[in-house]
XYZ file of C-alpha atoms in Angstrom:
717
model
C 34.202 32.970 -34.428
C 33.077 32.393 -37.998
C 31.097 29.345 -36.875
C 29.408 31.374 -34.151
C 28.398 34.075 -36.657
C 27.059 31.474 -39.061
C 25.152 29.827 -36.249
C 23.824 33.191 -35.110
C 22.619 34.029 -38.601
C 20.990 30.624 -38.974
C 19.366 30.976 -35.575
C 18.014 34.413 -36.458
C 16.544 33.055 -39.669
C 14.982 30.148 -37.804
C 13.482 32.355 -35.134
C 12.175 34.773 -37.792
C 10.550 31.856 -39.587
C 9.101 30.737 -36.286
C 7.661 34.178 -35.627
C 6.057 34.236 -39.072
C 4.663 30.752 -38.515
C 3.271 31.807 -35.165
C 1.630 34.834 -36.709
C 0.138 32.707 -39.465
C -1.162 30.192 -36.994
C -2.649 32.859 -34.743
C -4.403 34.546 -37.706
C -6.472 31.444 -38.294
C -10.139 31.716 -37.428
C -11.669 29.430 -34.816
C -12.852 26.187 -36.305
C -16.206 24.574 -35.537
C -16.287 21.520 -33.270
C -14.850 18.383 -34.811
C -17.081 15.584 -36.074
C -17.231 12.238 -34.328
C -14.088 11.007 -36.081
C -10.753 12.509 -35.075
C -7.127 12.246 -36.169
C -5.383 9.066 -35.172
C -3.166 10.934 -32.736
C -6.093 12.135 -30.606
C -7.492 10.183 -27.644
C -10.533 8.040 -28.327
C -12.630 10.094 -25.871
C -12.411 13.762 -25.010
C -11.609 14.765 -21.451
C -11.279 18.156 -19.814
C -7.840 19.442 -19.007
C -6.665 18.330 -15.551
C -8.130 20.747 -13.011
C -5.842 23.048 -11.121
C -5.567 22.257 -7.419
C -8.331 23.845 -5.357
C -7.428 26.882 -3.286
C -8.243 24.807 -0.198
C -7.511 21.102 -0.713
C -10.651 19.131 0.092
C -9.521 15.624 -0.845
C -6.400 13.525 -0.702
C -5.972 13.897 -4.459
C -6.265 17.697 -4.162
C -3.380 17.555 -1.721
C -1.357 15.311 -4.036
C -1.940 17.729 -6.938
C -0.820 20.608 -4.736
C 2.461 18.821 -4.049
C 2.916 17.069 -7.409
C 1.150 19.076 -10.148
C 2.799 17.035 -12.906
C 1.577 13.653 -11.663
C 0.254 11.745 -14.720
C -3.272 11.177 -13.368
C -6.541 13.076 -13.010
C -7.883 10.876 -10.198
C -6.853 7.793 -8.186
C -6.719 4.625 -10.267
C -9.539 2.102 -10.025
C -7.166 -0.867 -10.325
C -4.122 -0.685 -8.040
C -0.644 -0.798 -9.518
C 2.088 -3.232 -8.619
C 4.246 -2.070 -5.726
C 7.161 -1.377 -8.088
C 5.007 1.042 -10.126
C 3.266 2.768 -7.201
C 3.631 6.483 -6.594
C 6.210 7.600 -4.011
C 4.768 10.653 -2.246
C 6.464 12.560 0.580
C 4.294 14.491 3.043
C 5.741 16.984 5.505
C 2.394 17.204 7.318
C 1.540 14.864 10.227
C -0.042 11.650 8.912
C -1.907 9.258 11.217
C -2.830 5.680 10.291
C -5.669 4.473 12.505
C -6.518 0.927 13.590
C -9.121 0.647 10.817
C -6.455 1.381 8.194
C -7.711 4.899 7.399
C -5.362 7.855 6.851
C -5.729 11.202 8.644
C -3.609 14.094 7.348
C -3.194 17.310 9.342
C -2.849 20.593 7.483
C -3.997 24.123 8.344
C -5.168 25.174 4.872
C -7.408 22.197 4.020
C -11.174 21.984 3.837
C -11.831 19.522 6.706
C -13.326 16.219 5.596
C -16.802 15.788 7.152
C -16.960 12.984 9.690
C -20.630 12.281 8.937
C -20.882 11.390 5.257
C -23.842 10.632 3.064
C -24.735 6.948 3.172
C -22.521 6.354 6.197
C -19.564 5.373 4.026
C -16.219 6.518 5.467
C -13.846 8.671 3.466
C -10.806 7.200 1.783
C -8.544 9.756 3.517
C -9.535 12.426 6.042
C -8.011 15.914 5.954
C -8.186 17.748 9.277
C -6.818 20.796 11.070
C -6.277 18.857 14.304
C -3.341 16.521 14.780
C -5.001 13.147 15.289
C -3.543 10.638 17.782
C -6.350 8.044 17.738
C -9.691 7.392 16.026
C -12.617 5.722 17.776
C -15.031 4.108 15.292
C -18.356 4.354 17.093
C -21.357 2.186 16.078
C -24.582 4.101 15.509
C -28.191 2.868 15.555
C -28.081 1.975 11.825
C -25.073 -0.317 12.120
C -22.671 2.162 10.512
C -19.461 3.176 12.236
C -18.808 6.891 12.724
C -15.232 8.121 13.202
C -14.566 10.099 16.388
C -10.968 11.354 16.254
C -8.935 12.152 19.360
C -6.387 14.964 19.415
C -4.410 16.852 22.026
C -5.457 20.474 22.425
C -2.227 22.490 22.067
C -3.633 25.244 24.309
C -4.597 23.080 27.291
C -2.631 19.873 26.730
C -5.826 17.850 27.244
C -7.054 15.125 24.940
C -10.298 15.934 23.138
C -12.792 13.769 21.230
C -14.433 15.130 18.069
C -18.063 14.013 18.229
C -19.693 15.504 15.127
C -19.645 19.288 15.603
C -18.735 18.957 19.308
C -15.234 18.741 20.768
C -15.379 17.000 24.159
C -12.645 16.929 26.802
C -11.640 13.375 27.709
C -11.340 12.611 31.440
C -7.984 10.914 30.941
C -4.514 11.378 32.426
C -2.032 13.479 30.506
C -0.043 10.450 29.350
C -1.696 7.712 27.333
C -0.213 5.113 24.993
C -2.444 5.819 21.996
C -0.351 3.536 19.758
C -1.774 0.543 21.675
C -5.331 1.909 22.110
C -8.315 0.320 20.384
C -12.078 0.678 19.981
C -14.365 -1.833 21.683
C -17.957 -1.223 20.605
C -19.037 1.943 22.500
C -15.770 2.095 24.416
C -12.197 3.269 23.997
C -9.489 1.170 25.669
C -6.146 2.925 26.158
C -3.092 2.004 28.264
C -1.879 4.568 30.784
C 1.497 4.733 32.559
C 0.434 2.253 35.259
C -2.805 0.689 34.082
C -5.665 0.905 31.599
C -8.494 3.353 31.033
C -11.826 2.198 29.618
C -13.806 5.164 28.346
C -17.509 4.607 27.631
C -18.610 6.968 24.851
C -22.234 8.055 24.976
C -24.204 11.134 25.884
C -21.769 11.321 28.793
C -18.160 10.175 28.873
C -17.685 7.573 31.609
C -14.097 6.958 32.694
C -13.482 3.514 34.202
C -9.780 3.326 35.175
C -8.174 0.055 36.217
C -6.488 -0.522 39.555
C -2.773 0.306 39.168
C -0.667 -2.557 37.888
C 2.558 -1.007 39.178
C 3.875 2.155 40.731
C 5.332 4.703 38.299
C 8.785 4.289 39.864
C 10.963 2.450 39.141
C 10.406 2.511 35.350
C 8.648 -0.553 34.011
C 7.685 -2.004 30.642
C 4.642 -0.923 28.612
C 1.207 -2.079 29.722
C -0.080 -4.948 27.563
C -3.812 -4.928 26.774
C -5.911 -7.446 24.878
C -9.531 -8.465 24.499
C -10.536 -11.849 25.866
C -13.803 -13.698 25.184
C -15.877 -11.300 27.316
C -13.775 -8.382 28.490
C -10.294 -6.886 28.608
C -7.065 -8.264 30.112
C -4.049 -6.144 31.035
C -0.685 -6.748 32.667
C 2.864 -5.381 32.769
C 5.511 -7.855 31.552
C 8.894 -8.104 33.275
C 12.012 -6.337 32.024
C 15.644 -6.502 33.091
C 14.957 -3.654 35.541
C 11.420 -4.445 36.708
C 9.687 -7.716 37.683
C 6.378 -6.725 36.081
C 2.894 -6.646 37.563
C 1.704 -9.096 40.205
C -0.856 -10.842 38.030
C -3.405 -9.118 35.805
C -6.427 -6.855 35.868
C -9.585 -7.787 33.974
C -12.500 -5.569 32.956
C -15.947 -7.154 32.680
C -18.664 -5.038 31.034
C -22.196 -4.689 32.334
C -24.557 -6.683 30.097
C -27.279 -4.037 30.355
C -25.383 -0.743 30.530
C -22.521 -0.130 28.048
C -21.310 2.724 30.252
C -20.804 0.433 33.243
C -18.515 -2.427 34.185
C -16.133 -3.620 36.872
C -12.454 -4.414 37.234
C -11.046 -7.607 38.766
C -7.545 -8.007 40.179
C -6.138 -11.510 39.762
C -2.826 -12.153 41.498
C -0.720 -15.051 42.798
C -3.548 -16.236 45.072
C -5.684 -16.740 41.935
C -2.793 -18.504 40.113
C -1.745 -15.346 38.249
C 1.929 -14.866 39.151
C 4.355 -12.025 38.685
C 6.585 -12.166 35.594
C 3.986 -12.803 32.868
C 5.842 -12.539 29.548
C 2.867 -13.360 27.328
C -0.582 -14.948 27.403
C -2.288 -17.282 24.940
C -6.088 -17.532 25.079
C -7.563 -20.974 24.371
C -11.024 -21.895 23.105
C -12.266 -23.511 26.330
C -11.651 -20.399 28.456
C -8.218 -21.397 29.706
C -5.116 -19.258 29.330
C -1.582 -20.460 28.679
C 0.757 -18.319 30.796
C 4.373 -17.792 29.738
C 6.170 -16.831 32.954
C 9.728 -15.537 33.171
C 12.117 -17.557 35.336
C 15.818 -16.989 36.128
C 18.261 -17.415 33.236
C 15.723 -16.935 30.428
C 13.837 -20.016 31.570
C 10.116 -19.847 30.826
C 7.480 -21.680 32.839
C 4.307 -22.642 30.980
C 1.139 -22.816 33.075
C -2.489 -23.354 32.097
C -5.132 -21.624 34.218
C -8.908 -21.426 33.851
C -10.185 -17.870 33.468
C -13.729 -18.366 32.152
C -15.427 -21.705 31.568
C -16.480 -21.948 27.914
C -18.011 -25.177 26.551
C -16.498 -26.618 23.398
C -18.554 -27.697 20.397
C -18.055 -31.473 20.529
C -19.216 -31.962 16.933
C -16.641 -29.433 15.777
C -13.915 -31.210 17.772
C -14.952 -34.563 16.262
C -14.767 -33.089 12.752
C -11.275 -31.760 13.456
C -10.178 -35.180 14.735
C -11.433 -36.749 11.480
C -9.548 -34.076 9.525
C -6.282 -35.337 11.049
C -6.582 -38.222 8.531
C -7.310 -36.046 5.492
C -5.330 -36.719 2.304
C -4.357 -33.048 2.125
C -1.348 -32.418 4.421
C -2.295 -28.746 4.741
C -5.744 -29.673 6.058
C -4.168 -32.151 8.498
C -1.890 -29.408 9.801
C -4.777 -26.936 10.154
C -6.786 -29.459 12.175
C -3.768 -30.151 14.396
C -3.324 -26.421 15.122
C -7.025 -25.864 15.886
C -7.132 -28.830 18.261
C -4.020 -27.534 20.016
C -5.808 -24.194 20.534
C -8.905 -25.870 21.990
C -7.422 -26.270 25.467
C -7.572 -29.071 28.064
C -11.338 -29.538 27.643
C -10.625 -31.311 24.344
C -8.427 -33.981 25.961
C -11.225 -36.418 26.911
C -12.562 -36.290 23.354
C -9.074 -36.907 21.958
C -8.492 -39.881 24.282
C -11.839 -41.385 23.338
C -11.133 -41.171 19.585
C -7.422 -42.065 19.568
C -7.626 -45.857 19.283
C -9.885 -45.714 16.201
C -7.606 -43.410 14.196
C -5.048 -44.277 11.475
C -1.415 -44.378 12.666
C -0.450 -40.861 11.574
C -3.536 -39.275 13.133
C -2.912 -41.329 16.294
C 0.599 -39.865 16.500
C -0.767 -36.339 16.212
C -3.305 -36.967 18.963
C -0.510 -38.354 21.123
C 1.432 -35.114 20.659
C -1.609 -33.114 21.739
C -2.135 -35.251 24.851
C 1.434 -34.624 26.006
C 0.072 -31.274 27.178
C -1.538 -33.114 30.111
C 1.938 -33.760 31.480
C 3.840 -30.729 30.235
C 2.203 -27.664 28.641
C 3.606 -26.577 25.295
C 3.335 -23.634 22.923
C 0.592 -25.190 20.839
C 2.387 -27.609 18.527
C 5.813 -26.340 19.593
C 7.931 -27.364 22.580
C 10.969 -25.458 23.831
C 14.003 -27.760 23.677
C 15.615 -26.475 26.890
C 12.739 -24.426 28.291
C 14.402 -21.122 27.399
C 13.396 -18.226 25.188
C 14.233 -14.544 25.275
C 12.121 -11.541 24.334
C 13.271 -9.782 21.155
C 10.564 -7.131 20.710
C 7.033 -6.118 21.630
C 4.397 -4.763 19.264
C 1.511 -2.287 19.763
C -1.139 -4.965 19.112
C 0.077 -7.018 22.114
C 2.245 -9.192 19.885
C 5.685 -10.340 21.009
C 8.697 -11.840 19.242
C 10.871 -14.369 21.108
C 14.112 -16.166 20.262
C 14.884 -19.687 21.499
C 18.618 -20.306 21.149
C 18.368 -24.076 21.595
C 15.316 -24.148 19.373
C 11.935 -25.830 19.425
C 10.696 -29.332 18.780
C 8.132 -29.568 15.973
C 5.983 -32.692 15.441
C 6.259 -34.308 12.026
C 4.469 -37.080 10.175
C 7.275 -39.421 11.275
C 7.680 -40.521 14.873
C 10.745 -38.336 15.391
C 10.040 -34.616 15.915
C 12.079 -32.026 14.042
C 14.375 -29.649 15.938
C 14.564 -26.056 14.633
C 17.414 -24.047 16.167
C 17.661 -21.196 16.725
C 13.936 -20.550 16.572
C 12.031 -17.268 16.353
C 8.478 -17.353 17.712
C 5.810 -14.690 17.196
C 2.844 -14.676 19.565
C -0.408 -12.768 19.997
C -2.852 -13.644 22.814
C -5.690 -14.808 20.554
C -3.640 -16.587 17.877
C -1.497 -19.735 17.631
C 2.211 -19.311 18.306
C 3.917 -18.891 14.922
C 7.308 -20.391 14.162
C 9.115 -18.117 11.732
C 10.769 -19.764 8.742
C 14.492 -20.429 8.861
C 15.051 -17.868 6.095
C 13.207 -15.152 8.029
C 15.079 -16.144 11.173
C 18.407 -15.662 9.377
C 17.339 -12.142 8.408
C 16.658 -11.377 12.071
C 20.149 -12.532 13.087
C 21.557 -9.337 11.520
C 22.655 -6.915 14.278
C 19.990 -4.280 14.862
C 17.327 -6.144 12.854
C 13.675 -5.707 13.811
C 10.380 -7.199 12.657
C 6.977 -5.660 11.933
C 3.885 -7.767 11.271
C 1.036 -5.929 9.539
C -1.902 -7.333 7.561
C -0.138 -10.643 7.008
C 3.052 -8.960 5.785
C 6.407 -9.617 7.487
C 8.668 -6.566 7.298
C 12.329 -6.905 8.300
C 14.331 -3.783 9.013
C 17.961 -3.214 9.867
C 20.275 -0.166 9.772
C 22.281 -1.483 6.822
C 19.616 -2.642 4.365
C 16.534 -0.716 5.537
C 12.961 -2.064 5.498
C 12.406 -5.156 3.371
C 9.379 -7.290 2.633
C 9.785 -10.997 3.315
C 8.516 -13.024 0.352
C 9.050 -16.756 -0.055
C 12.578 -17.411 1.159
C 14.040 -13.938 0.814
C 13.434 -10.240 1.187
C 12.617 -7.489 -1.296
C 13.688 -3.872 -0.604
C 10.753 -1.529 -0.033
C 12.530 1.791 -0.553
C 14.382 3.315 -3.462
C 17.850 4.735 -3.455
C 17.685 8.139 -1.800
C 14.822 7.146 0.523
C 17.037 5.639 3.226
C 15.920 8.253 5.766
C 12.400 6.756 5.788
C 13.566 3.688 7.650
C 10.689 3.332 10.119
C 7.797 1.262 8.790
C 4.424 2.614 9.965
C 1.871 0.302 8.362
C -0.454 -0.379 5.417
C -3.785 1.383 5.002
C -7.052 -0.134 3.762
C -6.302 0.880 0.152
C -2.903 -0.842 0.168
C -0.805 2.296 0.698
C 2.485 1.650 2.509
C 3.655 4.258 5.033
C 7.188 4.985 6.224
C 8.524 7.827 8.351
C 11.896 9.378 9.099
C 10.980 10.047 12.741
C 10.610 7.544 15.609
C 7.792 9.626 17.158
C 5.930 10.092 13.829
C 6.573 13.847 14.021
C 8.657 14.088 10.851
C 8.071 13.425 7.181
C 5.982 10.530 5.884
C 6.640 8.590 2.689
C 3.449 7.103 1.242
C 3.911 4.461 -1.438
C 0.514 4.598 -3.100
C -0.581 1.904 -5.601
C -3.695 3.957 -6.438
C -1.542 6.664 -8.072
C 1.260 6.564 -10.643
C 4.667 7.744 -9.568
C 5.134 11.524 -9.912
C 8.758 10.802 -10.822
C 8.607 10.975 -14.639
C 8.730 7.499 -16.167
C 8.155 6.277 -19.690
C 8.471 2.487 -19.884
C 9.201 1.156 -23.373
C 8.733 -2.310 -24.847
C 10.890 -2.775 -27.931
C 10.139 -5.657 -30.248
C 11.681 -6.893 -33.488
C 9.787 -9.159 -35.894
C 12.419 -11.308 -37.533
C 11.496 -12.307 -41.077
C 8.364 -10.223 -40.847
C 6.983 -6.691 -40.691
C 5.093 -4.370 -38.356
C 2.195 -1.990 -38.917
C -1.300 -1.222 -37.670
C -4.880 -2.033 -38.482
C -7.815 0.265 -39.147
C -8.644 0.498 -35.407
C -5.124 1.687 -34.643
C -3.818 -1.392 -32.830
C -0.138 -2.197 -33.434
C 0.295 -5.281 -35.593
C 3.176 -7.692 -36.084
C 3.137 -9.929 -39.122
C 5.251 -13.017 -39.655
C 3.206 -15.555 -41.532
C -0.074 -14.530 -39.878
C -0.862 -11.064 -38.550
C -1.457 -10.366 -34.847
C -2.700 -7.163 -33.207
C -1.637 -6.191 -29.688
C -4.903 -5.093 -28.117
C -5.412 -3.787 -24.572
C -4.450 -6.993 -22.776
C -3.643 -9.684 -25.334
C -2.585 -10.519 -28.879
C -5.479 -11.130 -31.276
C -5.225 -12.705 -34.744
C -6.054 -10.320 -37.599
C -8.090 -11.421 -40.622
C -6.540 -9.239 -43.323
C -9.437 -9.938 -45.673
C -11.712 -7.814 -43.497
C -9.179 -5.888 -41.409
C -6.286 -4.669 -43.591
C -2.855 -4.061 -42.100
C -1.038 -0.824 -42.989
C 2.727 -0.437 -43.060
C 3.023 3.209 -44.118
C 0.933 6.352 -43.742
C 0.557 6.549 -47.534
C -1.310 3.227 -47.492
C -4.011 4.574 -45.185
C -7.373 5.891 -46.455
C -6.963 9.468 -47.793
C -9.106 11.112 -45.095
C -6.640 9.987 -42.423
C -3.451 11.117 -44.159
C -1.716 14.190 -42.720
C -0.832 17.145 -44.955
C 1.758 19.885 -44.639
C -0.991 22.444 -43.978
C -2.633 20.439 -41.220
C -2.039 21.194 -37.535
C 0.214 18.869 -35.587
C -2.777 17.858 -33.498
C -6.465 18.702 -33.268
C -8.133 17.411 -30.121
C -11.773 16.366 -29.803
C -12.414 19.465 -27.663
C -11.079 21.575 -30.568
C -7.646 22.663 -29.378
C -5.231 22.973 -32.332
C -1.446 22.744 -32.141
C 1.141 23.928 -34.703
C 4.904 23.913 -35.106
C 7.004 21.543 -33.034
C 10.496 22.217 -34.403
C 11.522 25.528 -32.857
C 8.136 26.671 -31.608
C 4.863 25.211 -30.439
C 1.583 27.101 -30.684
C -1.758 26.213 -29.158
C -4.939 27.744 -30.550
C -7.853 27.550 -28.135
C -11.398 26.717 -29.255
C -12.278 30.416 -28.880
C -9.395 31.429 -31.183
C -6.930 32.587 -28.523
C -3.374 32.012 -29.715
C -0.765 30.744 -27.234
C 2.667 30.793 -28.922
C 5.767 29.356 -27.248
C 9.384 29.108 -28.412
C 11.015 25.796 -27.555
C 14.059 25.950 -25.256
C 17.332 25.629 -27.215
C 18.047 22.116 -25.946
C 14.631 20.929 -27.201
C 14.809 22.281 -30.758
C 13.720 19.729 -33.323
C 15.390 17.993 -36.253
C 13.942 19.191 -39.585
C 14.481 15.774 -41.116
C 12.290 14.125 -38.460
C 8.485 13.826 -38.837
C 7.285 15.973 -35.929
C 4.428 14.366 -33.997
C 2.386 15.642 -31.067
C 0.170 13.296 -29.063
C -2.201 14.003 -26.202
C -2.798 11.096 -23.829
C -5.716 10.372 -21.519
C -4.587 12.590 -18.632
C -4.248 15.537 -21.070
C -0.446 15.370 -21.032
C 1.243 16.126 -24.362
C 4.131 14.160 -25.841
C 6.209 15.901 -28.510
C 8.427 13.845 -30.820
C 10.654 16.209 -32.834
C 14.019 14.423 -32.933
C 15.228 10.808 -33.059
C 15.427 8.998 -29.719
C 13.620 11.658 -27.690
C 10.138 12.301 -26.262
C 9.229 15.577 -24.529
C 6.414 15.459 -21.992
C 4.523 18.772 -21.811
C 1.542 20.272 -20.060
C -0.654 22.975 -21.532
C -0.732 25.845 -19.001
C -2.913 28.537 -20.627
C -3.057 30.588 -17.417
C 0.621 30.258 -16.558
C 3.587 32.502 -17.283
C 4.249 30.361 -20.382
C 1.599 28.405 -22.311
C 3.510 25.130 -21.931
C 5.498 23.524 -19.121
C 8.088 20.798 -19.697
C 7.588 17.902 -17.274
C 10.310 15.586 -18.522
C 12.515 14.632 -21.445
C 12.824 10.891 -22.112
C 15.559 9.183 -24.114
C 16.044 5.786 -22.453
C 15.173 2.846 -24.732
C 13.564 5.099 -27.346
C 14.453 4.164 -30.941
C 17.111 6.464 -32.395
C 15.666 6.200 -35.897
C 15.399 9.236 -38.154
C 12.506 8.117 -40.357
C 9.808 6.197 -38.435
C 6.909 4.834 -40.424
C 4.406 6.267 -37.954
C 3.996 7.516 -34.366
C 0.462 7.291 -32.969
C -1.752 6.724 -29.930
C -3.457 3.351 -29.936
C -6.937 2.694 -28.431
C -5.370 1.492 -25.156
C -3.638 4.842 -24.626
C -0.159 3.582 -25.564
C 2.138 5.519 -27.875
C 3.390 3.341 -30.723
C 6.449 3.943 -32.895
C 6.717 1.738 -35.988
C 10.111 1.963 -37.694
C 12.673 0.141 -39.778
C 9.877 -1.939 -41.384
C 9.980 -4.702 -38.736
C 10.325 -2.919 -35.392
C 7.864 -1.568 -32.845
C 8.383 0.523 -29.733
C 5.424 0.440 -27.322
C 5.491 3.430 -24.956
C 3.399 3.530 -21.773
C 2.748 7.217 -20.983
C 0.919 6.373 -17.735
C 4.351 5.571 -16.286
C 3.743 1.858 -15.732
C 3.173 -1.301 -17.735
C -0.209 -2.973 -17.066
C 0.145 -6.407 -15.436
C -1.586 -8.168 -18.352
C 0.976 -6.729 -20.778
C 3.886 -7.551 -18.470
C 2.915 -11.209 -18.740
C 3.283 -11.011 -22.542
C 6.759 -9.491 -22.470
C 10.047 -11.390 -22.492
C 11.781 -11.044 -19.122
C 14.679 -9.121 -20.649
C 12.252 -6.548 -22.072
C 10.501 -5.712 -18.778
C 11.391 -2.063 -18.282
């Protein structure tokens, strides 16, 4: 009880002193604008306080500020962050990623992003009232592409196209697979339940539906659609419950009228059988058919679809490249020749006898296709492979239990078993690495292929990025619900959702923004048999023999004859030394701050006084040199006790003049008498203490890549 009374009396005295200090501070008259030089704790350039979010968000960053007002940024970063430092942002609104890699966010209270923008440059992110299901990028007469979003009208259930200020009803069936739709010049190509619709977009909307590939009943697999050299191919692959379409349909456009064209049906009589698993287009106009047979057997057939002459000089150059000293170039030439088709065989036979032995072996492998077609450079060991998954871009993943035979520089081919093969119609068949194949052996594992990235996902470990010979988790602890990978946008943002139909929440991992989760990375360094300090410019310096300053991206030697190194505040020129009567901080835009132990007061340039009593758990230590620093995004950092940094925001129009964003203690030096705490020219907070120790704090929440390269591995925060 006695202790409580003593504490109460001491607290009353402290609060009374605080009130008197506040009154004294608020009685001060406004000061004129500061000269060009400013205290060392102020930023090198003055910036306005971060703007409050607009009443109606008009940009992506407005929306981010609405959701995360404490994010340590005033605009998206010009240089993207590493994935590990990127901002993790959760959106409850519908988010659509279109085929061009552009984001469309639906929200009722936004200012819609104009579709026609000055200069024809598309927006980074579009905010709309409509829920977008597809975006057609339409070429105009200047060569620019104008976005025309498609949405479903909730009142009528019909799909509508936004064409500038006009919303046009689309003459399409009620069910369309928009996830597999794509733009094709002035046309939209979209699969329907039993075929394909080609929609010519012009002054009128011309609907050119394909002949049906199958009846709606019984249920069948999704329609596969791809561009060929001239038109569009579509078919329905077989499933366990349905044999698939009898051949294909092909759309050929009219050369003179973009709104016209015709459909062809190619069936067994034209050598297009039922049971087409996948197609591979070859350079000479032939198509490699992969046809399902009983017991997972796959028949490989080559059929001519459109005669296309090969460039004989190009083929000859590729044949010469088979003898290149660079093994990678030899392999590239081998793959391109394999994709050329049967029309290259006479040229290969003519050149074979004049080639070195290794190149002759490779040509021999290619000519085996005359007897037995293969999957490019790969041959199925027992003729079997089984579908694992299909992808919206007409890609397919297969597994060959007995494996594939792969040609090597030796005479004996290499057998890879089991083998995972990824195919797209216009690309070579890709053999997945053994390490990636092992990841896919996990029960429930799936694969996504986006922008050259291989993403493995399974119920136990979640989505992971395949790098080298292993995988790296893409989500943090607590984000397990966002297990469905959506894609990567054109700015490098990664999207995940917690809903299989994209109707739930979306997690955007954005390298153009710092993480709103408060972070303060720290690099601690000790100079053995040396000292630390700073130079006149404010760069941190370590001195052991010679002196070195840590500038923005590298260490630079310091010539102490012209650039003295300081080790204590008393050594600095008198004009820069703080005094007891001075404010904690005076900013270039003439805000003044006082207190810092049990209160913090801001005095505005117009003289308004904004006093604030610190919360009890943030009261300062009187023996500690209180320091207040404002960083580039106008965030304040208060140091008023050993081993602690308080991140604050000035909120002059809020209920309280300050808001606490975070309190940091991890890796901060617990030293009662630091030599100095200051903001260096690179925007880092530096703590020099114990004569030979430095703590480099990164208030932006991440360590720049150039600095990471300078740090010992054990110090990377």
